[in-house]
Amino acid sequence: MLAYLKRHKEAALLLFIGIAVVSAFNAMMLCYNYEAWVNPKVGFWTAFSSKFEVSGFDCFTYIIISKWRPLYVLSRHPLLAMMVWPLSQLNILLRDITGINCTIHIVAVVWGVASLCSWMLFYHLMRRTLSLRFSESLLLTLFFFSFSHVMLTLFTPDHMTLTLPLLLLTVILSARAISQGRLMPLWQTLLLCLVSTGITTTNCVKIYIADLFAMWRRCSLRHWLLRSAAYLLPLALIAAAFVWQTNTTQREEERYAESIIAKRSAKDSVFAEMIQQSLENTEKAHNSQIIGIDGLTNTEYHIDRLPSLTENVFGEGFILHETCTLKDANRHRPVLIRYTNPANYVFEAMILILFVIGIWYGRHERIVWMTLTMFLFDMILHVGMNFASADVYIMTAHWAFVIPVCIAFTLKKGGSRMRTATLAAVLFLTVYMWIHNTQLTASHLLKLSL
């Protein structure tokens, strides 16, 4: 082991740093309402939904593992419930042994491993794929994970944590294929498509984008059509799983929920009125959508795009607001909040300027255009169509890796002065965001008064 660590001391150092960071955040998450969740005095739904509030991320994973219920929206996460089911069985076993609900411990381990994979894959992308120096790769890794809603994926029980390593792996494999002048192995792309799309439906578009850039000028039209048609295989498997779950587990969950609501409504007239009001609000919201498709709800008209870009997409996604910190926009947080410290707008602008400069220096690189296309897809979805625009910042991990990828080309191709200025700016922003975001996150999870 010592010989292995000596040969791979860079990776070992990054691994130890990653373990320390991920463990620290997950330890704080375990302290967040610990007793109420390991020894709940009420039902699991009430125990978690009444206490859990982390920036709009949901607590469905906690509830599902505590007591198996397929709560994920099937059109958005078609295979995620099936993936989580074994963890619920593990929790039953551990609960029989320990006498407590071990859900938060299981999530801390499994999601923590996924976060550590993201940490190491991003460093690999910087160091091996883009061939940056060790110090530059380490700095950009710390820079990327200092983004507030990338940092939150290190410990929140959300599907973003599982999606991020798959997207980073896709970028790495595609970039490697591009640099070697070959196609990505078909089995890799189809497997990535199956797993990542099963977690988040829109991931199939990003897998295909990565494959498309690897295919560019590498295959004939006929070959491209045949390879594109191959994507029907994983999509057909996902569709079959969707239909099967709709007719079995999903229908059972609907019957169970209806029976619970009917029983309580019969005993509690106030609750019955709340349910009726909720149904009316849901119908009203559905009628106001840009696209009235089940998987594309929350496409509101009324959210102004420019303020949303300033305060949410490139604001809250990177630097937490000082007021209503980590509150849910669907519960206790206004959709738009302004920073109390005006300097945060300057730091936000610095990130965007570094991003634009990086695009210029990397304008001839296919990996830059590949990640920019992924970014553009998300912007069309969340800004153009306003999908989930109320808390759009929670999607940051789906696209924010494009920023350090572009900055990497400033470091690779810029002159010595530009490189020095870029490193200084990135270092300053990294230190500031780690201090600012960690402090606010810790105060929320540990219920500290700062």
Short mmCIF file of C-alpha atoms in Angstrom, two decimals:
data_model
loop_
_atom_site.label_atom_id
_atom_site.label_comp_id
_atom_site.label_asym_id
_atom_site.label_seq_id
_atom_site.Cartn_x
_atom_site.Cartn_y
_atom_site.Cartn_z
CA MET A 1 0.00 0.00 0.00
CA LEU A 2 2.84 2.41 0.84
CA ALA A 3 4.50 1.66 -2.49
CA TYR A 4 1.21 2.29 -4.32
CA LEU A 5 0.68 5.59 -2.51
CA LYS A 6 4.24 6.65 -3.32
CA ARG A 7 3.71 5.97 -7.04
CA HIS A 8 0.36 7.75 -7.04
CA LYS A 9 0.99 10.38 -4.38
CA GLU A 10 -0.92 13.09 -6.25
CA ALA A 11 -4.08 11.00 -6.47
CA ALA A 12 -3.60 9.82 -2.88
CA LEU A 13 -3.38 13.42 -1.67
CA LEU A 14 -6.53 14.37 -3.58
CA LEU A 15 -8.28 11.29 -2.21
CA PHE A 16 -7.41 12.16 1.38
CA ILE A 17 -8.54 15.77 0.88
CA GLY A 18 -11.76 14.53 -0.72
CA ILE A 19 -12.43 12.07 2.11
CA ALA A 20 -11.89 14.82 4.68
CA VAL A 21 -14.20 17.28 2.89
CA VAL A 22 -16.98 14.77 2.16
CA SER A 23 -16.80 13.30 5.67
CA ALA A 24 -16.99 16.73 7.29
CA PHE A 25 -20.09 17.74 5.35
CA ASN A 26 -21.81 14.40 5.88
CA ALA A 27 -21.04 14.58 9.59
CA MET A 28 -22.84 17.91 9.71
CA MET A 29 -25.75 16.40 7.79
CA LEU A 30 -25.95 13.54 10.30
CA CYS A 31 -26.24 16.12 13.10
CA TYR A 32 -29.15 17.80 11.28
CA ASN A 33 -32.28 16.56 13.16
CA TYR A 34 -30.47 13.33 14.10
CA GLU A 35 -32.73 12.16 16.92
CA ALA A 36 -35.95 13.03 15.06
CA TRP A 37 -34.89 10.83 12.13
CA VAL A 38 -33.23 7.82 13.76
CA ASN A 39 -36.00 7.52 16.39
CA PRO A 40 -39.03 9.16 14.77
CA LYS A 41 -42.10 9.64 16.95
CA VAL A 42 -44.35 10.07 13.91
CA GLY A 43 -44.57 8.53 10.44
CA PHE A 44 -41.52 8.69 8.21
CA TRP A 45 -43.17 11.11 5.78
CA THR A 46 -43.98 13.56 8.56
CA ALA A 47 -40.65 13.07 10.31
CA PHE A 48 -38.59 13.95 7.25
CA SER A 49 -40.79 16.37 5.31
CA SER A 50 -41.46 18.56 8.37
CA LYS A 51 -37.78 18.83 9.35
CA PHE A 52 -35.84 18.61 6.09
CA GLU A 53 -35.22 21.90 4.29
CA VAL A 54 -32.02 22.24 2.29
CA SER A 55 -32.37 24.75 -0.55
CA GLY A 56 -35.17 22.96 -2.40
CA PHE A 57 -33.60 19.51 -2.56
CA ASP A 58 -36.19 16.89 -1.61
CA CYS A 59 -36.11 14.27 1.14
CA PHE A 60 -37.76 11.50 -0.88
CA THR A 61 -34.64 9.33 -0.71
CA TYR A 62 -34.73 9.39 3.10
CA ILE A 63 -38.42 8.44 3.14
CA ILE A 64 -38.06 5.70 0.52
CA ILE A 65 -35.17 4.01 2.30
CA SER A 66 -36.94 4.32 5.67
CA LYS A 67 -40.11 2.71 4.32
CA TRP A 68 -40.29 1.60 0.72
CA ARG A 69 -42.54 3.91 -1.27
CA PRO A 70 -41.95 4.88 -4.96
CA LEU A 71 -42.16 8.65 -4.40
CA TYR A 72 -39.91 9.90 -7.21
CA VAL A 73 -41.67 11.47 -10.20
CA LEU A 74 -41.45 8.54 -12.60
CA SER A 75 -41.25 10.66 -15.76
CA ARG A 76 -38.13 12.45 -14.43
CA HIS A 77 -36.42 9.58 -12.57
CA PRO A 78 -37.62 6.38 -14.24
CA LEU A 79 -35.17 3.92 -12.64
CA LEU A 80 -34.12 5.73 -9.48
CA ALA A 81 -36.70 4.09 -7.21
CA MET A 82 -35.59 0.65 -8.43
CA MET A 83 -31.97 1.59 -7.72
CA VAL A 84 -32.79 2.74 -4.20
CA TRP A 85 -34.96 -0.31 -3.33
CA PRO A 86 -31.99 -2.50 -2.20
CA LEU A 87 -31.00 0.24 0.26
CA SER A 88 -34.47 0.12 1.82
CA GLN A 89 -34.04 -3.63 2.33
CA LEU A 90 -30.63 -2.99 3.90
CA ASN A 91 -32.23 -0.48 6.25
CA ILE A 92 -34.79 -3.08 7.35
CA LEU A 93 -31.94 -5.46 8.19
CA LEU A 94 -29.97 -2.82 10.08
CA ARG A 95 -33.07 -1.62 11.91
CA ASP A 96 -33.70 -5.14 13.19
CA ILE A 97 -30.10 -5.31 14.44
CA THR A 98 -29.66 -1.80 15.87
CA GLY A 99 -33.22 -0.86 16.78
CA ILE A 100 -32.98 2.53 15.03
CA ASN A 101 -33.74 3.89 11.57
CA CYS A 102 -30.35 3.79 9.79
CA THR A 103 -31.48 5.65 6.66
CA ILE A 104 -29.35 8.76 7.15
CA HIS A 105 -26.28 6.61 7.84
CA ILE A 106 -26.82 4.55 4.68
CA VAL A 107 -27.28 7.69 2.57
CA ALA A 108 -24.19 9.29 4.11
CA VAL A 109 -22.09 6.29 3.03
CA VAL A 110 -23.55 5.62 -0.44
CA TRP A 111 -24.01 9.25 -1.47
CA GLY A 112 -20.65 10.07 0.11
CA VAL A 113 -18.93 7.50 -2.12
CA ALA A 114 -20.68 9.01 -5.16
CA SER A 115 -19.47 12.47 -4.08
CA LEU A 116 -15.93 11.18 -3.68
CA CYS A 117 -16.13 9.74 -7.20
CA SER A 118 -17.15 13.17 -8.50
CA TRP A 119 -14.23 14.74 -6.63
CA MET A 120 -11.66 12.33 -8.10
CA LEU A 121 -13.17 12.33 -11.60
CA PHE A 122 -13.10 16.11 -11.77
CA TYR A 123 -9.45 16.15 -10.73
CA HIS A 124 -8.75 13.46 -13.37
CA LEU A 125 -10.49 15.64 -15.95
CA MET A 126 -8.26 18.59 -15.12
CA ARG A 127 -4.98 16.72 -14.60
CA ARG A 128 -5.06 13.83 -17.08
CA THR A 129 -7.61 14.80 -19.70
CA LEU A 130 -6.76 18.52 -20.00
CA SER A 131 -3.11 18.05 -18.91
CA LEU A 132 -2.92 20.87 -16.40
CA ARG A 133 -0.25 21.07 -13.73
CA PHE A 134 -0.93 19.47 -10.36
CA SER A 135 -1.34 22.81 -8.58
CA GLU A 136 -3.71 24.09 -11.28
CA SER A 137 -5.77 20.88 -11.23
CA LEU A 138 -6.03 20.99 -7.44
CA LEU A 139 -7.05 24.66 -7.50
CA LEU A 140 -9.75 24.15 -10.16
CA THR A 141 -11.07 21.11 -8.29
CA LEU A 142 -11.41 23.18 -5.12
CA PHE A 143 -12.87 26.02 -7.22
CA PHE A 144 -15.55 23.79 -8.75
CA PHE A 145 -16.62 22.31 -5.41
CA SER A 146 -16.70 25.77 -3.80
CA PHE A 147 -19.78 26.56 -5.93
CA SER A 148 -22.57 26.48 -3.36
CA HIS A 149 -24.89 24.06 -5.14
CA VAL A 150 -22.07 21.80 -6.21
CA MET A 151 -20.85 21.80 -2.61
CA LEU A 152 -24.35 20.81 -1.45
CA THR A 153 -24.29 17.69 -3.62
CA LEU A 154 -21.51 16.37 -1.36
CA PHE A 155 -24.05 15.55 1.35
CA THR A 156 -27.66 16.07 0.25
CA PRO A 157 -29.74 12.92 -0.44
CA ASP A 158 -30.62 14.06 -3.96
CA HIS A 159 -30.26 12.58 -7.43
CA MET A 160 -27.82 15.39 -8.38
CA THR A 161 -25.16 13.62 -6.31
CA LEU A 162 -25.57 10.48 -8.43
CA THR A 163 -25.80 12.34 -11.74
CA LEU A 164 -22.62 14.42 -11.38
CA PRO A 165 -20.05 11.58 -11.48
CA LEU A 166 -21.80 10.05 -14.51
CA LEU A 167 -21.69 13.34 -16.42
CA LEU A 168 -18.03 13.90 -15.50
CA LEU A 169 -17.21 10.35 -16.61
CA THR A 170 -19.01 11.01 -19.89
CA VAL A 171 -16.98 14.19 -20.51
CA ILE A 172 -13.73 12.35 -19.72
CA LEU A 173 -14.48 9.39 -22.01
CA SER A 174 -15.65 11.62 -24.84
CA ALA A 175 -12.62 13.93 -24.52
CA ARG A 176 -10.30 10.91 -24.54
CA ALA A 177 -11.95 9.57 -27.68
CA ILE A 178 -11.69 13.00 -29.35
CA SER A 179 -7.99 13.35 -28.51
CA GLN A 180 -7.26 9.85 -29.83
CA GLY A 181 -9.27 10.38 -33.01
CA ARG A 182 -11.70 7.53 -32.41
CA LEU A 183 -15.30 6.88 -31.38
CA MET A 184 -16.39 6.11 -27.86
CA PRO A 185 -17.04 2.37 -27.46
CA LEU A 186 -20.72 1.85 -28.14
CA TRP A 187 -21.24 -0.28 -25.03
CA GLN A 188 -19.92 2.58 -22.88
CA THR A 189 -22.28 5.16 -24.31
CA LEU A 190 -25.31 2.86 -24.14
CA LEU A 191 -24.54 1.82 -20.57
CA LEU A 192 -24.03 5.45 -19.54
CA CYS A 193 -27.27 6.36 -21.28
CA LEU A 194 -29.18 3.62 -19.47
CA VAL A 195 -27.89 4.38 -15.98
CA SER A 196 -27.76 8.19 -16.15
CA THR A 197 -31.14 8.51 -17.90
CA GLY A 198 -32.62 6.15 -15.33
CA ILE A 199 -31.55 8.64 -12.67
CA THR A 200 -32.48 11.84 -14.53
CA THR A 201 -34.37 11.64 -17.82
CA THR A 202 -32.65 14.58 -19.52
CA ASN A 203 -29.21 12.99 -19.11
CA CYS A 204 -29.75 10.98 -22.31
CA VAL A 205 -29.45 14.26 -24.26
CA LYS A 206 -26.07 15.03 -22.69
CA ILE A 207 -24.75 11.52 -23.28
CA TYR A 208 -25.75 11.83 -26.92
CA ILE A 209 -24.17 15.30 -27.18
CA ALA A 210 -20.87 13.88 -25.90
CA ASP A 211 -21.08 10.97 -28.34
CA LEU A 212 -21.99 13.31 -31.18
CA PHE A 213 -18.86 15.42 -30.66
CA ALA A 214 -16.74 12.26 -30.60
CA MET A 215 -18.42 11.12 -33.84
CA TRP A 216 -17.89 14.46 -35.57
CA ARG A 217 -16.05 13.84 -38.86
CA ARG A 218 -15.21 10.32 -37.70
CA CYS A 219 -18.02 8.34 -39.31
CA SER A 220 -20.22 8.39 -42.38
CA LEU A 221 -23.86 9.43 -42.42
CA ARG A 222 -24.92 5.78 -42.49
CA HIS A 223 -22.72 4.94 -39.52
CA TRP A 224 -24.05 7.96 -37.63
CA LEU A 225 -27.65 6.92 -38.26
CA LEU A 226 -27.00 3.35 -37.14
CA ARG A 227 -25.15 4.49 -34.02
CA SER A 228 -27.92 6.96 -33.18
CA ALA A 229 -30.51 4.22 -33.63
CA ALA A 230 -28.64 2.12 -31.06
CA TYR A 231 -29.77 4.57 -28.39
CA LEU A 232 -33.26 3.16 -28.83
CA LEU A 233 -32.13 0.07 -26.92
CA PRO A 234 -31.50 1.71 -23.50
CA LEU A 235 -34.42 4.05 -24.05
CA ALA A 236 -36.68 1.07 -24.78
CA LEU A 237 -35.54 -0.63 -21.57
CA ILE A 238 -36.28 2.54 -19.62
CA ALA A 239 -39.68 2.85 -21.30
CA ALA A 240 -40.50 -0.76 -20.42
CA ALA A 241 -39.49 -0.15 -16.80
CA PHE A 242 -41.61 3.01 -16.80
CA VAL A 243 -44.71 1.16 -18.01
CA TRP A 244 -44.15 -1.72 -15.58
CA GLN A 245 -43.77 0.62 -12.60
CA THR A 246 -46.76 2.71 -13.67
CA ASN A 247 -48.96 -0.38 -13.62
CA THR A 248 -47.55 -1.89 -10.41
CA THR A 249 -45.64 0.07 -7.77
CA GLN A 250 -46.88 3.49 -8.87
CA ARG A 251 -50.50 2.39 -8.87
CA GLU A 252 -50.08 0.82 -5.45
CA GLU A 253 -48.57 4.05 -4.13
CA GLU A 254 -51.49 6.07 -5.52
CA ARG A 255 -54.01 3.74 -3.85
CA TYR A 256 -52.09 3.89 -0.58
CA ALA A 257 -51.93 7.70 -0.64
CA GLU A 258 -55.62 7.98 -1.52
CA SER A 259 -56.60 5.68 1.35
CA ILE A 260 -54.51 7.64 3.86
CA ILE A 261 -55.99 10.95 2.68
CA ALA A 262 -59.55 9.57 2.74
CA LYS A 263 -59.18 8.23 6.29
CA ARG A 264 -57.75 11.45 7.65
CA SER A 265 -60.19 13.65 5.73
CA ALA A 266 -63.09 11.73 7.26
CA LYS A 267 -61.79 12.57 10.75
CA ASP A 268 -60.35 16.05 10.14
CA SER A 269 -62.42 18.63 8.24
CA VAL A 270 -59.56 21.17 8.28
CA PHE A 271 -57.27 18.64 6.63
CA ALA A 272 -59.97 17.89 4.04
CA GLU A 273 -60.17 21.60 3.16
CA MET A 274 -56.36 21.76 2.87
CA ILE A 275 -56.36 18.81 0.47
CA GLN A 276 -59.10 20.37 -1.64
CA GLN A 277 -57.22 23.68 -1.77
CA SER A 278 -54.02 21.84 -2.71
CA LEU A 279 -55.80 20.08 -5.58
CA GLU A 280 -57.18 23.38 -6.86
CA ASN A 281 -53.75 25.01 -6.67
CA THR A 282 -52.20 22.07 -8.52
CA GLU A 283 -54.80 22.32 -11.29
CA LYS A 284 -54.30 26.07 -11.54
CA ALA A 285 -50.52 25.66 -11.75
CA HIS A 286 -50.86 22.95 -14.40
CA ASN A 287 -53.00 25.21 -16.56
CA SER A 288 -50.38 27.99 -16.40
CA GLN A 289 -47.49 25.88 -17.66
CA ILE A 290 -45.65 26.67 -20.88
CA ILE A 291 -45.71 22.95 -21.70
CA GLY A 292 -48.44 20.85 -20.12
CA ILE A 293 -46.51 17.58 -20.02
CA ASP A 294 -46.18 15.58 -16.80
CA GLY A 295 -42.38 15.53 -16.89
CA LEU A 296 -42.14 19.28 -17.63
CA THR A 297 -44.16 20.79 -14.82
CA ASN A 298 -42.99 23.96 -13.06
CA THR A 299 -42.52 25.88 -16.32
CA GLU A 300 -43.92 29.14 -14.95
CA TYR A 301 -44.47 32.24 -17.04
CA HIS A 302 -44.15 34.80 -14.25
CA ILE A 303 -40.47 34.51 -13.28
CA ASP A 304 -38.42 37.21 -14.99
CA ARG A 305 -35.39 35.69 -16.69
CA LEU A 306 -32.77 38.41 -16.19
CA PRO A 307 -33.23 38.68 -12.40
CA SER A 308 -33.37 34.89 -12.25
CA LEU A 309 -30.03 34.65 -14.08
CA THR A 310 -28.48 37.24 -11.76
CA GLU A 311 -29.82 36.03 -8.42
CA ASN A 312 -30.39 32.33 -8.99
CA VAL A 313 -28.59 30.72 -11.93
CA PHE A 314 -25.27 32.58 -11.60
CA GLY A 315 -25.97 33.89 -8.10
CA GLU A 316 -27.34 31.38 -5.60
CA GLY A 317 -25.90 28.55 -7.68
CA PHE A 318 -22.39 29.80 -6.85
CA ILE A 319 -22.67 32.04 -3.76
CA LEU A 320 -25.35 31.51 -1.11
CA HIS A 321 -27.53 34.47 -0.22
CA GLU A 322 -27.15 35.67 3.35
CA THR A 323 -30.92 35.84 3.95
CA CYS A 324 -33.23 32.80 3.87
CA THR A 325 -30.11 30.64 3.66
CA LEU A 326 -30.86 27.17 2.25
CA LYS A 327 -34.60 27.75 2.57
CA ASP A 328 -36.96 26.15 0.06
CA ALA A 329 -38.57 28.46 -2.52
CA ASN A 330 -41.65 26.21 -2.45
CA ARG A 331 -42.03 26.79 1.31
CA HIS A 332 -40.26 29.62 3.14
CA ARG A 333 -38.08 31.45 0.60
CA PRO A 334 -39.01 34.08 -1.99
CA VAL A 335 -38.06 33.08 -5.52
CA LEU A 336 -35.79 36.09 -5.92
CA ILE A 337 -33.54 37.44 -3.15
CA ARG A 338 -30.89 40.15 -3.37
CA TYR A 339 -27.50 39.86 -1.70
CA THR A 340 -27.06 42.04 1.38
CA ASN A 341 -23.35 42.29 0.54
CA PRO A 342 -22.97 44.05 -2.87
CA ALA A 343 -19.48 42.56 -3.25
CA ASN A 344 -21.12 39.22 -4.10
CA TYR A 345 -22.30 40.71 -7.37
CA VAL A 346 -18.70 41.64 -8.15
CA PHE A 347 -17.55 38.08 -7.40
CA GLU A 348 -20.38 36.69 -9.54
CA ALA A 349 -19.26 38.94 -12.40
CA MET A 350 -15.65 37.77 -11.93
CA ILE A 351 -16.74 34.15 -12.39
CA LEU A 352 -18.60 35.03 -15.59
CA ILE A 353 -15.66 37.06 -16.93
CA LEU A 354 -13.31 34.13 -16.31
CA PHE A 355 -15.86 31.90 -18.06
CA VAL A 356 -16.04 34.15 -21.15
CA ILE A 357 -12.25 34.51 -21.36
CA GLY A 358 -11.93 30.75 -21.12
CA ILE A 359 -14.41 30.30 -23.98
CA TRP A 360 -12.26 32.62 -26.12
CA TYR A 361 -9.05 30.74 -25.43
CA GLY A 362 -10.75 27.38 -25.93
CA ARG A 363 -12.80 28.37 -28.96
CA HIS A 364 -10.97 25.89 -31.20
CA GLU A 365 -11.28 22.96 -28.77
CA ARG A 366 -14.00 20.39 -29.30
CA ILE A 367 -14.30 19.60 -25.57
CA VAL A 368 -15.15 23.25 -24.91
CA TRP A 369 -17.92 23.22 -27.49
CA MET A 370 -19.17 19.88 -26.18
CA THR A 371 -19.54 21.14 -22.61
CA LEU A 372 -20.93 24.46 -23.84
CA THR A 373 -23.61 22.55 -25.78
CA MET A 374 -24.53 20.66 -22.59
CA PHE A 375 -24.68 24.01 -20.79
CA LEU A 376 -26.83 25.50 -23.57
CA PHE A 377 -29.26 22.59 -23.31
CA ASP A 378 -29.75 23.25 -19.60
CA MET A 379 -30.17 26.98 -20.19
CA ILE A 380 -32.85 26.33 -22.82
CA LEU A 381 -34.60 24.00 -20.39
CA HIS A 382 -34.36 26.06 -17.21
CA VAL A 383 -34.16 29.65 -18.50
CA GLY A 384 -35.82 29.48 -21.91
CA MET A 385 -38.65 27.14 -20.88
CA ASN A 386 -38.52 28.14 -17.18
CA PHE A 387 -38.49 24.49 -16.12
CA ALA A 388 -38.10 24.32 -12.32
CA SER A 389 -37.17 28.01 -12.43
CA ALA A 390 -38.34 28.68 -8.87
CA ASP A 391 -35.29 26.84 -7.52
CA VAL A 392 -33.19 26.56 -10.67
CA TYR A 393 -29.95 26.83 -8.66
CA ILE A 394 -30.29 23.25 -7.41
CA MET A 395 -29.52 22.14 -10.99
CA THR A 396 -26.07 23.80 -10.91
CA ALA A 397 -24.17 20.50 -10.72
CA HIS A 398 -25.70 19.50 -14.07
CA TRP A 399 -23.78 22.17 -15.98
CA ALA A 400 -21.32 24.16 -13.83
CA PHE A 401 -18.32 21.98 -14.78
CA VAL A 402 -18.24 23.89 -18.08
CA ILE A 403 -16.79 26.93 -16.27
CA PRO A 404 -13.57 25.35 -14.92
CA VAL A 405 -13.20 23.42 -18.20
CA CYS A 406 -13.12 26.73 -20.07
CA ILE A 407 -10.85 28.36 -17.49
CA ALA A 408 -8.44 25.44 -17.95
CA PHE A 409 -7.81 26.60 -21.53
CA THR A 410 -6.98 30.11 -20.32
CA LEU A 411 -4.28 28.48 -18.17
CA LYS A 412 -3.12 26.30 -21.08
CA LYS A 413 -3.11 28.91 -23.85
CA GLY A 414 -2.97 32.31 -22.20
CA GLY A 415 0.24 34.27 -21.81
CA SER A 416 2.14 34.39 -18.54
CA ARG A 417 0.38 37.55 -17.37
CA MET A 418 -3.06 36.21 -18.24
CA ARG A 419 -2.25 32.90 -16.57
CA THR A 420 -1.02 34.62 -13.41
CA ALA A 421 -4.05 36.92 -13.26
CA THR A 422 -6.42 33.99 -13.82
CA LEU A 423 -4.80 31.88 -11.10
CA ALA A 424 -4.94 34.80 -8.67
CA ALA A 425 -8.63 35.45 -9.43
CA VAL A 426 -9.56 31.77 -9.16
CA LEU A 427 -7.63 31.41 -5.89
CA PHE A 428 -9.34 34.46 -4.40
CA LEU A 429 -12.81 33.29 -5.46
CA THR A 430 -12.14 29.75 -4.24
CA VAL A 431 -11.07 30.88 -0.78
CA TYR A 432 -13.97 33.31 -0.50
CA MET A 433 -16.65 30.83 -1.63
CA TRP A 434 -15.35 28.03 0.60
CA ILE A 435 -15.45 30.31 3.64
CA HIS A 436 -18.75 32.02 2.76
CA ASN A 437 -20.70 28.94 1.63
CA THR A 438 -19.34 26.61 4.31
CA GLN A 439 -20.08 29.08 7.07
CA LEU A 440 -23.70 29.56 5.96
CA THR A 441 -24.20 25.84 5.35
CA ALA A 442 -22.82 24.90 8.77
CA SER A 443 -24.98 27.51 10.49
CA HIS A 444 -28.07 26.03 8.82
CA LEU A 445 -27.32 22.36 9.42
CA LEU A 446 -25.99 22.80 12.97
CA LYS A 447 -28.57 25.51 13.76
CA LEU A 448 -25.92 28.01 14.80
CA SER A 449 -26.46 31.74 15.17
CA LEU A 450 -23.79 33.71 13.30
#
